[in-house]
Tab-separated table of C-alpha atoms and ligand atoms in Angstrom:
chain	number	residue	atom	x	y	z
A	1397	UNK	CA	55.204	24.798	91.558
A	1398	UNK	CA	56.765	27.427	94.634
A	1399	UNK	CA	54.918	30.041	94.892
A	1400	UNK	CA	56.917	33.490	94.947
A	1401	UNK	CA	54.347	36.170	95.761
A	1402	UNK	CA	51.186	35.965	96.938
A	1403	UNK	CA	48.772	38.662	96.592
A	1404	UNK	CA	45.550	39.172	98.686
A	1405	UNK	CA	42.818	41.585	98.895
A	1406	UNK	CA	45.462	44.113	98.231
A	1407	UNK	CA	44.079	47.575	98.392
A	1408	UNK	CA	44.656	50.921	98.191
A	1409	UNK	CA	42.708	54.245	98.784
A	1410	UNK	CA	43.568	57.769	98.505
A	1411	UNK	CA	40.807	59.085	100.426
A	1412	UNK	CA	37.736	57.660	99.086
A	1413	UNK	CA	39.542	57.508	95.709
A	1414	UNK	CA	40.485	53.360	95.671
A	1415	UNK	CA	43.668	52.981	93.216
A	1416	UNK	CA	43.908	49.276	93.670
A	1417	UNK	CA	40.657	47.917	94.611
A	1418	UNK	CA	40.818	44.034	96.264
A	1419	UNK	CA	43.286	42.751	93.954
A	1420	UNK	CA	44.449	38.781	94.341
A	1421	UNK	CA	47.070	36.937	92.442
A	1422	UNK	CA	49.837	34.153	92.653
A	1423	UNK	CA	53.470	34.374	91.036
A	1424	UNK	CA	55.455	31.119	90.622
A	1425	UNK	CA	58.902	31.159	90.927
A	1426	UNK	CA	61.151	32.220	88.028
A	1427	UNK	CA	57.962	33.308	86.699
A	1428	UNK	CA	57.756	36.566	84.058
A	1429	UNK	CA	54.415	37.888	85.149
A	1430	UNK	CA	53.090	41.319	83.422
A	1431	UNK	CA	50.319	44.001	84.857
A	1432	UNK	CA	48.939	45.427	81.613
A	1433	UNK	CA	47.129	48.040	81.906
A	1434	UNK	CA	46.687	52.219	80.783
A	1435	UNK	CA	47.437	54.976	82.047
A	1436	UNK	CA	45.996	55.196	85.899
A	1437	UNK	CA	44.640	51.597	86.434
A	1438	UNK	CA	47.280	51.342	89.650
A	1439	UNK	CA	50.332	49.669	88.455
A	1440	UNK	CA	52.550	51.398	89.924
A	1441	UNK	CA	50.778	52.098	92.740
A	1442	UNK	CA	50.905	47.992	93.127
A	1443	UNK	CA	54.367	47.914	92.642
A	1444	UNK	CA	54.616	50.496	95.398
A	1445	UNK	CA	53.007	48.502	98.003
A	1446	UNK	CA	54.545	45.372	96.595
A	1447	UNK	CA	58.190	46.749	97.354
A	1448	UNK	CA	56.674	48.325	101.235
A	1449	UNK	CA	57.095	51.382	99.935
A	1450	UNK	CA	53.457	52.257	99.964
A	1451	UNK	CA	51.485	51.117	102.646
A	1452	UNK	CA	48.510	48.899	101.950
A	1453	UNK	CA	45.189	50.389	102.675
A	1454	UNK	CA	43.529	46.435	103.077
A	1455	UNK	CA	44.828	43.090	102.615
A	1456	UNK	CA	48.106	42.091	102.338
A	1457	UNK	CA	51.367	39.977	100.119
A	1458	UNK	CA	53.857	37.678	100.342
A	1459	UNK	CA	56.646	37.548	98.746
A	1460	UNK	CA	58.509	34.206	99.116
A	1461	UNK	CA	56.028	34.056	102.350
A	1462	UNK	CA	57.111	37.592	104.123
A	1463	UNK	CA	54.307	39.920	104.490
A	1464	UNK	CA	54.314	43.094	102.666
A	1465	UNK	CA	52.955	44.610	105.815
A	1466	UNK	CA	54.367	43.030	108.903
A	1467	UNK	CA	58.208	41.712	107.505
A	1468	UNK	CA	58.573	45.008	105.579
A	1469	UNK	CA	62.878	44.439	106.154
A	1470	UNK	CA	62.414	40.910	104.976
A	1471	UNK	CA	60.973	41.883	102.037
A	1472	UNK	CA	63.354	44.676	101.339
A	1473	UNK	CA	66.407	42.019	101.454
A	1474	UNK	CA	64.883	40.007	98.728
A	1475	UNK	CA	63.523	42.236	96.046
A	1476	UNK	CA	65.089	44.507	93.870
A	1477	UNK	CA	63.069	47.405	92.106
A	1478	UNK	CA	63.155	49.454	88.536
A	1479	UNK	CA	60.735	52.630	89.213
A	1480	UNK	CA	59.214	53.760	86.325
A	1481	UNK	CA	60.861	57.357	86.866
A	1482	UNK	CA	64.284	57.052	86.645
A	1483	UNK	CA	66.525	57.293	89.388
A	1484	UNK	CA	69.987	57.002	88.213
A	1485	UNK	CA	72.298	60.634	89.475
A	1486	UNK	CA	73.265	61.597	85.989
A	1487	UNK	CA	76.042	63.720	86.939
A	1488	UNK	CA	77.627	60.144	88.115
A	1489	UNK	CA	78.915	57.494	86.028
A	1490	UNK	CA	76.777	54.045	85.867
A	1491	UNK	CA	79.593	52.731	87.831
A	1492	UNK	CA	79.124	55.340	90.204
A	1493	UNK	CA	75.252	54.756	90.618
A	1494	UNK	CA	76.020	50.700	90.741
A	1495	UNK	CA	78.646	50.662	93.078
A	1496	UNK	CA	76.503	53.322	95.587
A	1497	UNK	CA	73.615	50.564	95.489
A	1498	UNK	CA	75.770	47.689	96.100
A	1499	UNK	CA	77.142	49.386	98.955
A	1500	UNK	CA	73.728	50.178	100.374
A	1501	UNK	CA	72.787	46.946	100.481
A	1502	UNK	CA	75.478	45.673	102.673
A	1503	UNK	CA	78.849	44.735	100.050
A	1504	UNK	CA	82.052	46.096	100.822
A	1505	UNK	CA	85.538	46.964	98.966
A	1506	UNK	CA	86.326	44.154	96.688
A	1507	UNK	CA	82.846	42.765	96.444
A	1508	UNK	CA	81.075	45.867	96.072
A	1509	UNK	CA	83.116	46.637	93.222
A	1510	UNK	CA	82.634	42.661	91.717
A	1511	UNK	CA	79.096	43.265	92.142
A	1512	UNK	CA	78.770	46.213	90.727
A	1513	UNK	CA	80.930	44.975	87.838
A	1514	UNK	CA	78.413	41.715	87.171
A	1515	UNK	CA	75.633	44.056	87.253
A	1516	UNK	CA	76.426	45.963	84.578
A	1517	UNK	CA	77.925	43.095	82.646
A	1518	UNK	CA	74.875	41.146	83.057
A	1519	UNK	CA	72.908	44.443	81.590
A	1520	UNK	CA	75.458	44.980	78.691
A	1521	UNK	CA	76.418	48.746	79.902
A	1522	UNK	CA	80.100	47.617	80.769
A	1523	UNK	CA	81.533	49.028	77.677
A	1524	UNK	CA	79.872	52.475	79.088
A	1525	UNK	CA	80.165	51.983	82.832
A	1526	UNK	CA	82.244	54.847	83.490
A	1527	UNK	CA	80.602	57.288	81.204
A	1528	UNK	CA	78.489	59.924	82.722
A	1529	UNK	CA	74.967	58.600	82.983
A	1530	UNK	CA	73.542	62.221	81.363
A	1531	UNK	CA	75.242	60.792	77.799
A	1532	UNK	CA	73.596	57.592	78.258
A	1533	UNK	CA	70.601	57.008	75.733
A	1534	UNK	CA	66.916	56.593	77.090
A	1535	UNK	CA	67.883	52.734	76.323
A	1536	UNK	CA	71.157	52.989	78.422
A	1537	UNK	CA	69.285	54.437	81.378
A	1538	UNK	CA	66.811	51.912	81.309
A	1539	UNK	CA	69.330	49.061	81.709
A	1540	UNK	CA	71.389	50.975	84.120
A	1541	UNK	CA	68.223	51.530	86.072
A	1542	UNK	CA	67.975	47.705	85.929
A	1543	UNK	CA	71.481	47.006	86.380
A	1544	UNK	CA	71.024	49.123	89.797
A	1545	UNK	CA	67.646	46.770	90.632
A	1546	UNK	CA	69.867	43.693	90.978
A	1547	UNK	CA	72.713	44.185	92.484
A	1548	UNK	CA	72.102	42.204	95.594
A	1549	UNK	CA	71.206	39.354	93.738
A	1550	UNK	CA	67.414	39.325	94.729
A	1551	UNK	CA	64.865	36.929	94.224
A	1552	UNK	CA	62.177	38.975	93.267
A	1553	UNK	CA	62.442	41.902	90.865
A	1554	UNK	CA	59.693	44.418	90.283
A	1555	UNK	CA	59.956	46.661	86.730
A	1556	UNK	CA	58.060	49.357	86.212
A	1557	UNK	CA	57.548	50.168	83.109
A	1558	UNK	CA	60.914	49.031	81.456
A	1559	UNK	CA	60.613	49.835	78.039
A	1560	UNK	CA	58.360	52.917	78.593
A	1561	UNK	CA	59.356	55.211	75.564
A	1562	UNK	CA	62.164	53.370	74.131
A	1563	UNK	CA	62.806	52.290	70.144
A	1564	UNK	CA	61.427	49.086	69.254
A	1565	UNK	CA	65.193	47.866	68.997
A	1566	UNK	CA	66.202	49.159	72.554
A	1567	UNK	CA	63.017	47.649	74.010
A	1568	UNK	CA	63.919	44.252	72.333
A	1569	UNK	CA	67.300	44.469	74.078
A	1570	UNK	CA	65.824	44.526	77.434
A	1571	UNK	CA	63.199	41.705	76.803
A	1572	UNK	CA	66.161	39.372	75.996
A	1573	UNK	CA	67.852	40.606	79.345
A	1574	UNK	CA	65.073	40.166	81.446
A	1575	UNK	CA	64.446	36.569	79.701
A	1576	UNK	CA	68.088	36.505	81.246
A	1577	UNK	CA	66.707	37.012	84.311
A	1578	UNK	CA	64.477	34.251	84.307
A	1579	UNK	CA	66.661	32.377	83.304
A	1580	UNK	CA	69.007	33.079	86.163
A	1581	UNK	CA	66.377	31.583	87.939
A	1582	UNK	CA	64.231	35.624	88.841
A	1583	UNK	CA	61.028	35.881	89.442
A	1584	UNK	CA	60.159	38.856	87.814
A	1585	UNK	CA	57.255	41.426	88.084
A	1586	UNK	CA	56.698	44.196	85.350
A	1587	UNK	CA	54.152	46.631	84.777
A	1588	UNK	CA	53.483	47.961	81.121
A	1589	UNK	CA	50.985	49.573	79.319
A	1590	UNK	CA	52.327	47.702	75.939
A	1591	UNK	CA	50.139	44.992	74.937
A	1592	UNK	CA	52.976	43.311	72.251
A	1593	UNK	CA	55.128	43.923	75.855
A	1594	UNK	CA	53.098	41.543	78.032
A	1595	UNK	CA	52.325	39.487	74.922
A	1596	UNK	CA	56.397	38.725	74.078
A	1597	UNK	CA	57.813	38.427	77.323
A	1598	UNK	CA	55.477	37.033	79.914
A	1599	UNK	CA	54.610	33.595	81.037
A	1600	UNK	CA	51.186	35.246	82.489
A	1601	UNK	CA	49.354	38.685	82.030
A	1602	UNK	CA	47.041	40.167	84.429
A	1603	UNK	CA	44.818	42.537	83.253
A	1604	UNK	CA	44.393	45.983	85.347
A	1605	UNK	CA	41.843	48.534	84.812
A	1606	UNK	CA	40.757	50.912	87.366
A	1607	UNK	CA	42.230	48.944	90.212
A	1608	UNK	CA	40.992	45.907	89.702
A	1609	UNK	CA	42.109	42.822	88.131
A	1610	UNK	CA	39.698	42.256	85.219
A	1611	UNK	CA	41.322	38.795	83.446
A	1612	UNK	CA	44.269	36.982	83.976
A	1613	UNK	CA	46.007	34.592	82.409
A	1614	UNK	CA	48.579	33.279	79.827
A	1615	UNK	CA	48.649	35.225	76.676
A	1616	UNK	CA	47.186	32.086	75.131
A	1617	UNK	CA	44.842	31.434	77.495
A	1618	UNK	CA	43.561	35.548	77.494
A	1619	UNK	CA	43.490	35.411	73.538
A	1620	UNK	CA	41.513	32.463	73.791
A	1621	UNK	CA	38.608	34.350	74.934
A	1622	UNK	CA	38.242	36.145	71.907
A	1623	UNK	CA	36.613	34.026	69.752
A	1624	UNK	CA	37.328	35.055	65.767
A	1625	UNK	CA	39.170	37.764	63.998
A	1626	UNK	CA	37.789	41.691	64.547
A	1627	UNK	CA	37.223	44.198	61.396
A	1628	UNK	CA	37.813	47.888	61.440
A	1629	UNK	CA	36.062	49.778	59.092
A	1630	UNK	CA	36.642	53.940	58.765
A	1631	UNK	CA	34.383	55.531	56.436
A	1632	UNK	CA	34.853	59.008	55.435
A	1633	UNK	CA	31.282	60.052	55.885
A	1634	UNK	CA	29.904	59.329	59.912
A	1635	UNK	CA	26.538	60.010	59.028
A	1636	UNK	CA	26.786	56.872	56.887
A	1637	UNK	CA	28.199	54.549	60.009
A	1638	UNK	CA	24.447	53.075	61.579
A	1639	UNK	CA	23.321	52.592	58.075
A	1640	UNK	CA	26.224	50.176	57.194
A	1641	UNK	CA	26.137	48.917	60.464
A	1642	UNK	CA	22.526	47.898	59.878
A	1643	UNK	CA	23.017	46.410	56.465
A	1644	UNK	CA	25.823	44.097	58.204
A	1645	UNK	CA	24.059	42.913	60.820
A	1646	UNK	CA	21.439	42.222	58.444
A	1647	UNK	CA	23.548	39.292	57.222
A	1648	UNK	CA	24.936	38.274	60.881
A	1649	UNK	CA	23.132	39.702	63.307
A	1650	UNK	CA	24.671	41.935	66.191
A	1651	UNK	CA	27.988	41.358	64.669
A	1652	UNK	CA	28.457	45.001	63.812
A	1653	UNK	CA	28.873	48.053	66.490
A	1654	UNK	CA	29.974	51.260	66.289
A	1655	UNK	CA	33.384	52.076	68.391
A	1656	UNK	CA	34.403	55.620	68.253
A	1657	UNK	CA	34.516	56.392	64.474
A	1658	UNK	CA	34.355	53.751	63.508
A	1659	UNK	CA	32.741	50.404	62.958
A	1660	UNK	CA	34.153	46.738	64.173
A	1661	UNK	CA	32.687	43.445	63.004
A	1662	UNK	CA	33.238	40.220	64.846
A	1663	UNK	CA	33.215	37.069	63.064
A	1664	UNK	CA	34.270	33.680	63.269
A	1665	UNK	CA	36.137	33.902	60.408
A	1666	UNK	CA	37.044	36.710	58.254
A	1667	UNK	CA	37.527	35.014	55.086
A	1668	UNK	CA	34.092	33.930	54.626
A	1669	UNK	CA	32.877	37.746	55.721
A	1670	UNK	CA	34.931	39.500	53.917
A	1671	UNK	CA	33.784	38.893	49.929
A	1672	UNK	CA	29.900	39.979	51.103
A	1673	UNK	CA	31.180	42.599	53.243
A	1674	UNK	CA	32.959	44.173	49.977
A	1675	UNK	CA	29.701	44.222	48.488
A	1676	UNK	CA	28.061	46.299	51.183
A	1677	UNK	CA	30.772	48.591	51.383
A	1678	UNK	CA	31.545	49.086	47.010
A	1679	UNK	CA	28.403	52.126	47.810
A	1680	UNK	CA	30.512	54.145	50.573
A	1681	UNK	CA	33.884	55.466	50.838
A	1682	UNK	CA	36.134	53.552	52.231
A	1683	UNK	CA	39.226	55.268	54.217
A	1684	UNK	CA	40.453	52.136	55.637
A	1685	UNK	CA	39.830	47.948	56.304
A	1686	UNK	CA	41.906	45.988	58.883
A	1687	UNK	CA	41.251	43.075	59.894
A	1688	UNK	CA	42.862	41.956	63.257
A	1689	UNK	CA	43.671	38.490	64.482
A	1690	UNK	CA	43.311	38.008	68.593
A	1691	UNK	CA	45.253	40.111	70.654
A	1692	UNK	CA	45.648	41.549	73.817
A	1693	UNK	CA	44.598	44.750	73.013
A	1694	UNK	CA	41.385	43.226	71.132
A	1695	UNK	CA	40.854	41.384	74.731
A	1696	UNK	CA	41.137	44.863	76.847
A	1697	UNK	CA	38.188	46.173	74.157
A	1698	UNK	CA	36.640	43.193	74.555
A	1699	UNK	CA	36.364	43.367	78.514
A	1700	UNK	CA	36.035	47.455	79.113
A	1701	UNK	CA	34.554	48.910	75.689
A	1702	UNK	CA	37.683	51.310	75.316
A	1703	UNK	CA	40.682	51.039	73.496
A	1704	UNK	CA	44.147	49.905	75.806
A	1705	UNK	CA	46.079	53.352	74.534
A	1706	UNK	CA	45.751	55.868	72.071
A	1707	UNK	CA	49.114	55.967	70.574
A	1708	UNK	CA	50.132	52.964	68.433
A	1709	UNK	CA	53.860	53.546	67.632
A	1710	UNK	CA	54.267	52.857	71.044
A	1711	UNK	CA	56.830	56.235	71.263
A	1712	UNK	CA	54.869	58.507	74.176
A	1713	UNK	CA	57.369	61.949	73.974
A	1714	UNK	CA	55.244	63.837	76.722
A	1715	UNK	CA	55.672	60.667	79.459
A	1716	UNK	CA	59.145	59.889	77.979
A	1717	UNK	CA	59.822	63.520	78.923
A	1718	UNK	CA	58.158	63.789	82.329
A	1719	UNK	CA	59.822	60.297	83.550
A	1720	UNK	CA	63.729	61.423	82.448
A	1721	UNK	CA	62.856	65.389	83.630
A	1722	UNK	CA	62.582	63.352	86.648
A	1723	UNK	CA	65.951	62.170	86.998
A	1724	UNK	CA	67.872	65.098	86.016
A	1725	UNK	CA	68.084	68.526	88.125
B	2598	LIG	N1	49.648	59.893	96.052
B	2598	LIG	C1	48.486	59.842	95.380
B	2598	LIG	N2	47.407	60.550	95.785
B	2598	LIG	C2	46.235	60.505	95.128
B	2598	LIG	N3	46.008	59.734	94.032
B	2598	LIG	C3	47.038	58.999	93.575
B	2598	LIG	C4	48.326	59.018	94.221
B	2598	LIG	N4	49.146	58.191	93.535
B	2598	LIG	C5	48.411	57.690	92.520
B	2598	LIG	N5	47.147	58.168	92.535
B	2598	LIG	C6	46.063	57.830	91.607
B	2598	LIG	O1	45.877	56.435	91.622
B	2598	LIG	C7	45.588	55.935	90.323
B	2598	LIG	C8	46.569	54.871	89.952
B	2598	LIG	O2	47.844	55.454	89.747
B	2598	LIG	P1	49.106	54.604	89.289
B	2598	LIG	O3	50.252	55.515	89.211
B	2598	LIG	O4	49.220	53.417	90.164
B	2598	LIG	O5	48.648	54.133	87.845
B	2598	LIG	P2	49.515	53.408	86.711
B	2598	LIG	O6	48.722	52.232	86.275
B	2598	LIG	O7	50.887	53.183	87.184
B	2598	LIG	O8	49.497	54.497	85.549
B	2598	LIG	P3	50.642	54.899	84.481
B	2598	LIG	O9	50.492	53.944	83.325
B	2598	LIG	O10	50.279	56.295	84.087
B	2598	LIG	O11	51.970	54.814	85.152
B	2598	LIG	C9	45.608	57.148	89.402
B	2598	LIG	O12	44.295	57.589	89.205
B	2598	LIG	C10	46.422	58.162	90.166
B	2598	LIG	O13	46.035	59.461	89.831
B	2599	LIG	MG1	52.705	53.723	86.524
């Protein structure tokens, strides 16, 4: 297989505070490979020194074989890039903000305009190109955002965040277009802090947490490392937690730990578990019992002790609000 970026040592510091810490990897081409990761681990900051916008502190990249570093206008030609704050002039139409990109990167007249016309085709925003972008929904701006990001045709394209605060219909939308994408023969980059994200679209995940790479991987192959199902147990009473904990482990030992509030089990299989753990629990009250089959998220627990993200319906208003304050004025 070609290899379309190469990643090495790739590090940054912001004073002695290091954002990306040493990080390697390897991108086939027409790849769909994910950063997941919460909230400060360095995505973006990645994606920053990915696209030579940032400058690495150490080490270095290649994207199909240009340095990040040294070939800066190479890499520039080839790559096209979806920041996670939008960037779109709302006061424009998508049209507008299309056609302006095309035109930066080189096209003229005619072929700016055809350009800027497959663009938004190939994003589905032509029946709204020449609408103003501020009546565009959050799902809208996140295509046209796109739509702006390839243009030029590149090789490479780097998404931030795509889906960051959009409906679960709207984010489907964009997973089918960037499965386009691939299929158009992309190599495509994104970041995102949703584990069903990285789980649906991507042919492998790389898992970031405080800078550094911690597994990577298909989803399979990251799943695979959790061995069994997980159960969640929330009792109403805390002060009850270590003595239930106890009385579990009792019947498989060090299968039970406390996590927050609450308690998880691991087991091989939560069928068999389940009928005796009923038992134990018929003396306590019992808010809720979940019992979770692999998943990504279960794999970030797994590897750092913490959860991936607090929120689970995946809808974060206050970033939503601070990424689209960002694009108007
Ligand atoms: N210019 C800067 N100066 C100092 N620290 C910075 C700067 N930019 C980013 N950081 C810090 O580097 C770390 C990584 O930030 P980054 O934006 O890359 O994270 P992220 O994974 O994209 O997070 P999010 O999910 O919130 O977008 C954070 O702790 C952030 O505060
Ligand atoms: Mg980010």
């Amino acid at each position: 297989m070609e290899t379309a970026i190469e990643v090495k040592d790739l590090t940054k510091k912001y004073g002695n505070f290091v954002a990306v810490d040493h990080i390697n990897f390897t991108i086939n081409k027409g790849e769909i490979f994910s950063l997941l990761g919460p909230n400060g681990a360095g995505k973006t900051t990645t994606i920053g020194m990915l696209s030579t916008i940032k400058r690495p502190t150490e080490g270095d990249a290649y994207i199909l074989g240009y340095s990040i570093v040294k070939q800066k206008y190479h890499v520039r030609k080839i790559i096209g890039v979806s920041p996670q704050d939008l960037t779109a002039d709302d006061e424009l139409s998508g049209y507008e903000n299309v056609l302006i990109m095309a035109k930066l990167f080189g096209y003229k007249g005619k072929e700016a305009e055809d350009r800027s016309e497959w663009a938004l085709k190939f994003m589905d925003l032509w029946d709204s190109a020449f609408r103003r972008v501020r009546e565009y929904s959050g799902g809208m701006r996140r295509r046209l955002e796109i739509a702006m990001s390839i243009v030029h045709n590149p090789s490479v394209i780097f998404l931030d965040e795509p889906t960051l605060g959009l409906d679960v219909q709207s984010r489907r939308h964009i997973w089918e277009l960037v499965r386009e994408l691939k299929k158009n023969g992309t190599t495509v980059l994104l970041t995102t802090h949703y584990m069903e994200e990285a789980e649906a679209l991507s042919d492998r995940v790389a898992i970031i947490d405080h800078g550094k790479i911690i597994a990577i991987g298909t989803p399979d192959e990251l799943k695979a490392k959790i061995k069994g199902d997980r159960i969640y147990i929330l009792v109403k009473e805390n002060d009850q937690l270590d003595e239930i904990i106890n009385k579990i482990n009792d019947i498989i030992p060090n299968s039970a730990i406390k996590i927050d509030n609450q308690i998880l089990v691991k087991t091989e299989s939560s069928s068999e578990l389940l009928p005796q753990l009923i038992k134990i629990l018929s003396g306590y009250d019992v808010v809720e019992l979940k019992v979770v089959k692999p998943n990504l998220e279960e794999v970030f627990l797994e590897l750092t002790g913490r959860e991936l993200r607090e929120e689970e319906g995946g809808f974060d208003r206050f970033k939503y609000m601070r990424v689209t304050r960002g694009a108007r004025r």
